[in-house]
PDB file of C-alpha atoms in Angstrom:
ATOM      1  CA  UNK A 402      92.222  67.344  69.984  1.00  0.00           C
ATOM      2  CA  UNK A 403      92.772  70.144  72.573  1.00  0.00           C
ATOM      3  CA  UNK A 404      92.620  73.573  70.778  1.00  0.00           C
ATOM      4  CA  UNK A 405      94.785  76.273  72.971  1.00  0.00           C
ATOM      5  CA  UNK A 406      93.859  79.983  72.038  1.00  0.00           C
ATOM      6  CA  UNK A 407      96.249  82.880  73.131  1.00  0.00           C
ATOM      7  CA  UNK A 408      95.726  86.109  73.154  1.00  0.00           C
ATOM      8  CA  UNK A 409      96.278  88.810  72.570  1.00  0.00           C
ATOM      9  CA  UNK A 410      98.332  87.959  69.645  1.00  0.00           C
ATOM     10  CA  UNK A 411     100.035  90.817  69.926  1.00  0.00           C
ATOM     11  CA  UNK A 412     101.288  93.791  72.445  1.00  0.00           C
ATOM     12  CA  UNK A 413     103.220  96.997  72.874  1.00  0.00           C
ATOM     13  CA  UNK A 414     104.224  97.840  76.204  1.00  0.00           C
ATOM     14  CA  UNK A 415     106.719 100.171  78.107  1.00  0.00           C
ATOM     15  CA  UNK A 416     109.813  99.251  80.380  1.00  0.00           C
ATOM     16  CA  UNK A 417     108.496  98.054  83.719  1.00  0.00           C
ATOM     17  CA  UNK A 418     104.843  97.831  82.668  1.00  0.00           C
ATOM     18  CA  UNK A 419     102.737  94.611  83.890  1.00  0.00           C
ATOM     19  CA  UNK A 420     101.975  92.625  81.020  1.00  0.00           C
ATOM     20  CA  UNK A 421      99.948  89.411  81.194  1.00  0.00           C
ATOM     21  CA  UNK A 422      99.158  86.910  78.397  1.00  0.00           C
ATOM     22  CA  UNK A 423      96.056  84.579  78.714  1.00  0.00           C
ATOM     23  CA  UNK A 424      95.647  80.883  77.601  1.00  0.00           C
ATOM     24  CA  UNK A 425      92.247  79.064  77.204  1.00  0.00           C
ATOM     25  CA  UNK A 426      91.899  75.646  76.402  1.00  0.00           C
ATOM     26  CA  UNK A 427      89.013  74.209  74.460  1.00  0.00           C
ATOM     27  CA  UNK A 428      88.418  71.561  77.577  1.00  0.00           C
ATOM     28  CA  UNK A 429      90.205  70.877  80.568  1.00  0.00           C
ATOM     29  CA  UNK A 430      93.999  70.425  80.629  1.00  0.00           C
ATOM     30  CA  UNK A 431      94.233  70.313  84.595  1.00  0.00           C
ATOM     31  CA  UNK A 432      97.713  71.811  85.346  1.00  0.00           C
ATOM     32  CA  UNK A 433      99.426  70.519  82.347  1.00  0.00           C
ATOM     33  CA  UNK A 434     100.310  73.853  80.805  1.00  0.00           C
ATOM     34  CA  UNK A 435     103.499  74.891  79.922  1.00  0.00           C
ATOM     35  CA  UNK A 436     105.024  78.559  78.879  1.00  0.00           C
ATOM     36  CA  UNK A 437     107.953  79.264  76.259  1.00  0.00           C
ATOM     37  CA  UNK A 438     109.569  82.643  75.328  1.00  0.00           C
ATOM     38  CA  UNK A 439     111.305  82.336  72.081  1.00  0.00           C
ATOM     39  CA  UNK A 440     113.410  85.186  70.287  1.00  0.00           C
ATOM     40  CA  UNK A 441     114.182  85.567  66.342  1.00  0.00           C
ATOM     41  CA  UNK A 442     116.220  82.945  65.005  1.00  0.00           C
ATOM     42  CA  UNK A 443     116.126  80.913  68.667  1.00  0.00           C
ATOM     43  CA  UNK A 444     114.526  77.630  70.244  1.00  0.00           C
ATOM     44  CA  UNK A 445     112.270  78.030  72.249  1.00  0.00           C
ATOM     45  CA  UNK A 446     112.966  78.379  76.241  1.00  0.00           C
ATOM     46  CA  UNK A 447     110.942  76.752  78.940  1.00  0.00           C
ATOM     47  CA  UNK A 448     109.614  79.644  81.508  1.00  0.00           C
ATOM     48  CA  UNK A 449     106.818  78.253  83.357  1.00  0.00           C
ATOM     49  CA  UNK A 450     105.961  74.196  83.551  1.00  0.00           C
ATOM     50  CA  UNK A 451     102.957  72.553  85.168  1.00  0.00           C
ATOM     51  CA  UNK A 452     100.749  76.021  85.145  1.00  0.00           C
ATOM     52  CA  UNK A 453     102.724  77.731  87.883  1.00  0.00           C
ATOM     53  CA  UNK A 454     106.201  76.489  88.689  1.00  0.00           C
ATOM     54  CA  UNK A 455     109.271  78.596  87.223  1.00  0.00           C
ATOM     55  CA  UNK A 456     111.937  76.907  85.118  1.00  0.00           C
ATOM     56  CA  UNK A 457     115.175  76.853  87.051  1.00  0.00           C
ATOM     57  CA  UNK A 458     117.292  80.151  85.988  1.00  0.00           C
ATOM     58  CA  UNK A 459     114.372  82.024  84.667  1.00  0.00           C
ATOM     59  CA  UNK A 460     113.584  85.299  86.876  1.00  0.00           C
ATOM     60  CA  UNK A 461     111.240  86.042  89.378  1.00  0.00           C
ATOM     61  CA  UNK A 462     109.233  88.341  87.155  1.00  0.00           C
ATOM     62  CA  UNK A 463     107.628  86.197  85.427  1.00  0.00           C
ATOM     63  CA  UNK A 464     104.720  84.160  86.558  1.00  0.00           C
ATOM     64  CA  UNK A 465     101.745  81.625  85.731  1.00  0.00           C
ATOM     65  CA  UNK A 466      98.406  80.850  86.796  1.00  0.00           C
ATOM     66  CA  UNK A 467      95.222  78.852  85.894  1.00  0.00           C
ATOM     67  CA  UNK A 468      94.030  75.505  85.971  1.00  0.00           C
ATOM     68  CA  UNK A 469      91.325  73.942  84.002  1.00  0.00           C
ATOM     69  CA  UNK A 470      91.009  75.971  80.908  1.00  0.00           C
ATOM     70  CA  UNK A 471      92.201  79.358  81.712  1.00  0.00           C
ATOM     71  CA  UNK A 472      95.615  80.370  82.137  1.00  0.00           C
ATOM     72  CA  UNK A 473      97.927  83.204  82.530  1.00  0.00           C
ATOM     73  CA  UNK A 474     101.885  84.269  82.028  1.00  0.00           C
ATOM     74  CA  UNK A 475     102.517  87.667  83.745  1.00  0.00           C
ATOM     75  CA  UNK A 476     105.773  89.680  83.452  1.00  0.00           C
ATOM     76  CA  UNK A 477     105.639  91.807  86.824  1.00  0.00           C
ATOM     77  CA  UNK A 478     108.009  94.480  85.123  1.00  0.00           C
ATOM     78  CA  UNK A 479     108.553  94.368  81.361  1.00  0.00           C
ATOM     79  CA  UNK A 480     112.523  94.263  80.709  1.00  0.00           C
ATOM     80  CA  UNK A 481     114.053  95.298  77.138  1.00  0.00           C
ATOM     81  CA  UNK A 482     115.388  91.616  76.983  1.00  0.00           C
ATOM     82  CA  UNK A 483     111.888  90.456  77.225  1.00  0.00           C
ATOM     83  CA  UNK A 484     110.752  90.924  73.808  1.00  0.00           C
ATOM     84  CA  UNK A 485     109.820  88.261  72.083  1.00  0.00           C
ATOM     85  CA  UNK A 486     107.201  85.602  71.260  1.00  0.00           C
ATOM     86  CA  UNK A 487     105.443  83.699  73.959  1.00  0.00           C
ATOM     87  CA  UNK A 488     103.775  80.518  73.532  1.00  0.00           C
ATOM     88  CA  UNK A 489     101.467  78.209  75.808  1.00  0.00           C
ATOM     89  CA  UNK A 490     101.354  74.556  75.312  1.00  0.00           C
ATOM     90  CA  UNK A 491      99.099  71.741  76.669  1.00  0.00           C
ATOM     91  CA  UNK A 492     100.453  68.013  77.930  1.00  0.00           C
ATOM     92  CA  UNK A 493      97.339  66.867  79.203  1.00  0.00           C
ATOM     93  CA  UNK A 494      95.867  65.196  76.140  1.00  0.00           C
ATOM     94  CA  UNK A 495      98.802  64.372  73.930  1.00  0.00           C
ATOM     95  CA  UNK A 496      99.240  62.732  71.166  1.00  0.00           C
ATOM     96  CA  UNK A 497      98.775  65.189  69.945  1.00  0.00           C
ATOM     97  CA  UNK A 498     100.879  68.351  71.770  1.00  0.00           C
ATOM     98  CA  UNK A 499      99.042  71.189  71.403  1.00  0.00           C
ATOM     99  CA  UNK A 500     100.550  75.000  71.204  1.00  0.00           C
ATOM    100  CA  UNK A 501      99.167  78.387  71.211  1.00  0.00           C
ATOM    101  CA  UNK A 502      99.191  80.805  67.878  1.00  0.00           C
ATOM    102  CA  UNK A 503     101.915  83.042  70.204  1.00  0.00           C
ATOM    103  CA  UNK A 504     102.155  86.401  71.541  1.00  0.00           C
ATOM    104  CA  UNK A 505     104.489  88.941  70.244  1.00  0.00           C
ATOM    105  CA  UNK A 506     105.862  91.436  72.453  1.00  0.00           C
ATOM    106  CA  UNK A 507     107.319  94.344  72.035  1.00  0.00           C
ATOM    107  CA  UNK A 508     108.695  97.231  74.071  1.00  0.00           C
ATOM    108  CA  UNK A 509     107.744 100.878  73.099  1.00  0.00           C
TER     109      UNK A 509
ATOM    110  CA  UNK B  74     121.852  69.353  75.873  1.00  0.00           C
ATOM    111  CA  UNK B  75     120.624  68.571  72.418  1.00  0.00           C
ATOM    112  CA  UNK B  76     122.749  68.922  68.830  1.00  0.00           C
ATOM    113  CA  UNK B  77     121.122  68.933  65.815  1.00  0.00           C
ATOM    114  CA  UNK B  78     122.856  68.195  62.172  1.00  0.00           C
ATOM    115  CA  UNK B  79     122.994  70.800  59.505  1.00  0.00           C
ATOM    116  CA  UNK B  80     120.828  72.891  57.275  1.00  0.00           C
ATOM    117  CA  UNK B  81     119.399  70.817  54.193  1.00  0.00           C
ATOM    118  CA  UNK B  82     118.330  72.214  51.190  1.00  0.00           C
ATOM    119  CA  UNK B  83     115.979  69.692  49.148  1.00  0.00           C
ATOM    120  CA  UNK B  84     113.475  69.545  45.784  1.00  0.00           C
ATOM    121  CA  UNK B  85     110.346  69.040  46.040  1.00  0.00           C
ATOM    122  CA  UNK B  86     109.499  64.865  46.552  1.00  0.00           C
ATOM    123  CA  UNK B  87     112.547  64.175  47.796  1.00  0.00           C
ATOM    124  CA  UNK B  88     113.255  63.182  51.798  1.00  0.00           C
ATOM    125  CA  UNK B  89     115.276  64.897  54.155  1.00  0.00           C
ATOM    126  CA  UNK B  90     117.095  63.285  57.250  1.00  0.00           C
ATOM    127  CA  UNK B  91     117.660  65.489  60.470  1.00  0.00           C
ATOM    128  CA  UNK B  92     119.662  64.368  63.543  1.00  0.00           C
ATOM    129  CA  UNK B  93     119.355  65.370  67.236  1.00  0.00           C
ATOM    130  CA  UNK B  94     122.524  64.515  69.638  1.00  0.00           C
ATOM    131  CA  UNK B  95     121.742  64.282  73.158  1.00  0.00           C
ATOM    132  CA  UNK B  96     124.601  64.650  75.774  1.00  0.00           C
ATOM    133  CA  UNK B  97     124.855  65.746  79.412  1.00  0.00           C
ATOM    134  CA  UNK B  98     122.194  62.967  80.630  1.00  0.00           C
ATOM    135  CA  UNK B  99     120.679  59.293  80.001  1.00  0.00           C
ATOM    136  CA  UNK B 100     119.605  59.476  76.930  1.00  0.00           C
ATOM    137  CA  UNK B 101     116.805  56.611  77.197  1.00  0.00           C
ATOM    138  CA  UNK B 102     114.912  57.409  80.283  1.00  0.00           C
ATOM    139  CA  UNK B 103     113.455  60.984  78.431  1.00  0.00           C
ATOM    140  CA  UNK B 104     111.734  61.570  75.427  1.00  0.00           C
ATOM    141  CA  UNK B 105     111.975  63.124  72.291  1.00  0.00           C
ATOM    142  CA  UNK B 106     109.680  65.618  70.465  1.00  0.00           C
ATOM    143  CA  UNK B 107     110.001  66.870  67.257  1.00  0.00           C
ATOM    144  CA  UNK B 108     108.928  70.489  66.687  1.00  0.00           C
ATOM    145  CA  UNK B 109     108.688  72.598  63.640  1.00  0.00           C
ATOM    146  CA  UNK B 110     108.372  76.452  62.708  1.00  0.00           C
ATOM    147  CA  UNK B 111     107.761  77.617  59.156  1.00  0.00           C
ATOM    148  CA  UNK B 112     109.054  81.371  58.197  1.00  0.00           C
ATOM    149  CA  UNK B 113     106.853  83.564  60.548  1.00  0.00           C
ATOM    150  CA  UNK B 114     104.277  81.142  62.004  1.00  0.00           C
ATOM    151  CA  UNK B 115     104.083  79.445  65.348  1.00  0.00           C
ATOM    152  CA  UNK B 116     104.801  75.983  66.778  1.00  0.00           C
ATOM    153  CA  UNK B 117     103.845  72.267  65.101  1.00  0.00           C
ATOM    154  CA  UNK B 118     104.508  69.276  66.863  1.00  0.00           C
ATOM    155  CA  UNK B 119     105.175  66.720  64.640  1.00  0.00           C
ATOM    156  CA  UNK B 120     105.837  63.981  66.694  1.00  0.00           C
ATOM    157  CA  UNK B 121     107.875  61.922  69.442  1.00  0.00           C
ATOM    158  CA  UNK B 122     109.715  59.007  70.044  1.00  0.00           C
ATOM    159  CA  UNK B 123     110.543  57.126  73.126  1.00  0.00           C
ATOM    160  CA  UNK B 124     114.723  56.036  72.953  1.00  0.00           C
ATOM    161  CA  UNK B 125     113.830  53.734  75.919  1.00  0.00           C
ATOM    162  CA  UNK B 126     111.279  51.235  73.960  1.00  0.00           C
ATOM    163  CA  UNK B 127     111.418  52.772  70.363  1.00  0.00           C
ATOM    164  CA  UNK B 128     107.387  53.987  71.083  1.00  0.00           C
ATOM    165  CA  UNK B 129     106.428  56.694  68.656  1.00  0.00           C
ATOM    166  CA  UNK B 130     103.289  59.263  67.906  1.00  0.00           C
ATOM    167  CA  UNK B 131     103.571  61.306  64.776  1.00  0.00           C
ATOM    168  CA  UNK B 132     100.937  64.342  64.061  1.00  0.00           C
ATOM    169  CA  UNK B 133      97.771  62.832  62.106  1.00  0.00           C
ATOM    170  CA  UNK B 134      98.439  65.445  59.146  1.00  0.00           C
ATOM    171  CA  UNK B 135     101.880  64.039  59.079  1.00  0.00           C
ATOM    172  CA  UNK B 136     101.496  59.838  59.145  1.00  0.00           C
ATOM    173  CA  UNK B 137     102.669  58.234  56.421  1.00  0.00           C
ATOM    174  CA  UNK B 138     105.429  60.943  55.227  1.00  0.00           C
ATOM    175  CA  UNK B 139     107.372  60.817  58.764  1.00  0.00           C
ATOM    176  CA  UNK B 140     109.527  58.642  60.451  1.00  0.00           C
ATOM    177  CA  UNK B 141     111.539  59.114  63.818  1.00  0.00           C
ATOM    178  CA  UNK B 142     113.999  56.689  65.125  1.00  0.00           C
ATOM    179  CA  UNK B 143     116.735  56.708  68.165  1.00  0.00           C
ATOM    180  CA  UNK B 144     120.155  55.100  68.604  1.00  0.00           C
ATOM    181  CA  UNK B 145     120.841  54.444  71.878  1.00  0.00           C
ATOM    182  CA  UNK B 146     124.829  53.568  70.965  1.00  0.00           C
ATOM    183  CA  UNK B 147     124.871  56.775  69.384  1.00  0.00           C
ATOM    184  CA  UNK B 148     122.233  58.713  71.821  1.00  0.00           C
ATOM    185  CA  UNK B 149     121.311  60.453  68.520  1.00  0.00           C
ATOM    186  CA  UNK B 150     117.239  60.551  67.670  1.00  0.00           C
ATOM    187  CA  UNK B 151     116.579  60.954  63.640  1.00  0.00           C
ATOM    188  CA  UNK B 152     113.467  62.772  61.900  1.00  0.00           C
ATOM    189  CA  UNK B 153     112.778  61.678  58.330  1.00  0.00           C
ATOM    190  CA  UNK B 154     110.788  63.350  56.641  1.00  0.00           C
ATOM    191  CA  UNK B 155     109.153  62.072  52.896  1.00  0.00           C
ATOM    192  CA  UNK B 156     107.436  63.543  50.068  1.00  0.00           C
ATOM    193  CA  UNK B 157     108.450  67.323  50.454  1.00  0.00           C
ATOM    194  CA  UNK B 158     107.083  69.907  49.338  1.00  0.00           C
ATOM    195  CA  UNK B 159     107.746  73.571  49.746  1.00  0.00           C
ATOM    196  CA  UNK B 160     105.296  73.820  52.768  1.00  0.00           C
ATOM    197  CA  UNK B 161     107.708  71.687  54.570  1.00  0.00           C
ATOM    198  CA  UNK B 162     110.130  74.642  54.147  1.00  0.00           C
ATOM    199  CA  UNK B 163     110.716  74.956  57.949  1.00  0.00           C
ATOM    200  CA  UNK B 164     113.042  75.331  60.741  1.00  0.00           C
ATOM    201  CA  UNK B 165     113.152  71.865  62.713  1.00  0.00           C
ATOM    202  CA  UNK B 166     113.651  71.620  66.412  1.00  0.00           C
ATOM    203  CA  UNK B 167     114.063  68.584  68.758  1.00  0.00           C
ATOM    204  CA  UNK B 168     113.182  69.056  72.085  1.00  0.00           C
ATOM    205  CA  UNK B 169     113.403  66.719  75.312  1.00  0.00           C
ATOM    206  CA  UNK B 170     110.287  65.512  77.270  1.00  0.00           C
ATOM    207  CA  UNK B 171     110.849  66.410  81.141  1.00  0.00           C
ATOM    208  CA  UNK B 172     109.101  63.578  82.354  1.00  0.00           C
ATOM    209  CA  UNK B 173     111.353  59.916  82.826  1.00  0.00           C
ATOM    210  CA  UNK B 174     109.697  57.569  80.480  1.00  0.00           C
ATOM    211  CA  UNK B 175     106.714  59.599  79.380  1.00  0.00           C
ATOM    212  CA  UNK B 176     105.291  61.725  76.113  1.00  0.00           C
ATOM    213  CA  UNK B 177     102.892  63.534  78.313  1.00  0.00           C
ATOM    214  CA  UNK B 178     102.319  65.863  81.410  1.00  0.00           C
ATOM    215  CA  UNK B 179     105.530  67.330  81.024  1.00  0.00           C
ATOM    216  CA  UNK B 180     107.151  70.402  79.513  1.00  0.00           C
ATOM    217  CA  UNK B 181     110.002  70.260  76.710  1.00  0.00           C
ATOM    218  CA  UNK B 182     113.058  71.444  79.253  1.00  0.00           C
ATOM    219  CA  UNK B 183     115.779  71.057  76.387  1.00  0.00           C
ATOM    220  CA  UNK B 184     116.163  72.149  72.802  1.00  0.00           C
ATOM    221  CA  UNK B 185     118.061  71.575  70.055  1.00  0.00           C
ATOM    222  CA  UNK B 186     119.375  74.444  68.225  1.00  0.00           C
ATOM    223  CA  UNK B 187     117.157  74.146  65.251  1.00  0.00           C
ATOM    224  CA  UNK B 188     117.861  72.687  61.609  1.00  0.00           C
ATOM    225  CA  UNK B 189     116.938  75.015  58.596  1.00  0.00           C
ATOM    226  CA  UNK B 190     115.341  72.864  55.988  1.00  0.00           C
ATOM    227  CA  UNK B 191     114.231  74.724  52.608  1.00  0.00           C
ATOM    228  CA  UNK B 192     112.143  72.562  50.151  1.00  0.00           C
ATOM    229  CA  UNK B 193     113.323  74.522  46.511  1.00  0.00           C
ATOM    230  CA  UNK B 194     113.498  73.867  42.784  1.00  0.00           C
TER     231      UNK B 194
END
């Protein structure tokens, strides 16, 4: 099985800061990495799908990159509505899917 | 988009049922992945289910205890789950497979809104 390992698991961070999330895999996943934001009590929503291509609807802000084993979400400019959890996930090797532990964020 | 049943509350060894409604698309070209999220942990996939051929992978730590199935007159995919115990105690998501006729190399582009199931005495 493909291991994915996120970090940090957690960070504080002010309105409009950069913030950027990595993603390793424990062996090649190619492109086949895929980024979720999910908020309290809600499912999960799709930001970023095949490493680098944004979900339709989701702003510009946010970003991926990577390939192979290392990957990256960036928010250009942290937003109040951007707290939450953030999860990678791999759909290279599958069964079985594989997820990140998550990243909270917060704002300060 | 994707409808999920109600929130079950079961005791321990007993099985639980949860439904997933799809709408708004053709329900047996896309795949269906079942999700889960116990109180303040991450993601577990637990499985998925193909409504076009009936194909289905469950989780290794999970064979034997779950079952998924799909009704194509109904476009409604089912998640049974057996033996429960209180580390079931989840919330249970269904999510779509963006690839046409696949379980891999996609993302999960739809979700359902989540079923609540507590496993209490």
């Amino acid at each position: 099985d493909i291991q994915m390992t996120q970090f940090p698991s957690a960070l504080s961070a002010s309105v409009g800061d950069r913030v950027t999330i990595t993603c390793r895999a424990s062996r090649s996943v190619s492109t086949y990495l895929n980024w979720y934001q999910q908020k309290p009590g809600k499912a999960p929503k799709l930001l970023i799908y095949s490493a680098t291509k944004l979900q339709s609807g989701i702003p510009s802000r946010f970003s991926g990159s990577g390939s192979g084993t290392d990957f990256t979400l960036t928010i250009s400019s942290l937003q109040p509505e951007d707290s939450a959890s953030y999860y990678c996930h791999q759909s290279f090797s599958v069964p079985p899917v594989t997820f990140g532990q998550g990243t909270t964020v917060a704002i300060k | 988009q994707l409808m999920q049943s109600a929130a079950e509350l079961r005791k321990p060894g007993a099985s639980v049922k949860v439904s997933c409604q799809a709408s708004g698309y053709i329900f047996s070209d896309y795949g269906i992945h079942w999700v889960r999220q116990a109180p303040g942990q991450g993601l577990e996939w637990m499985g998925w289910i193909s409504p076009y051929n009936d194909n289905t992978d469950y989780a290794r730590t999970l064979q034997g205890r779950v079952t998924m199935t799909s009704d194509t007159s109904t476009s409604t995919v089912s998640m049974e789950l057996r033996s429960l115990t209180s580390d079931d105690t989840a919330i249970y998501f269904c999510a779509r497979h963006s690839m046409r006729y696949s379980g891999s190399y996609g993302a999960f582009d739809i979700w359902g809104q989540g079923t609540v199931v507590t496993v209490s005495s």
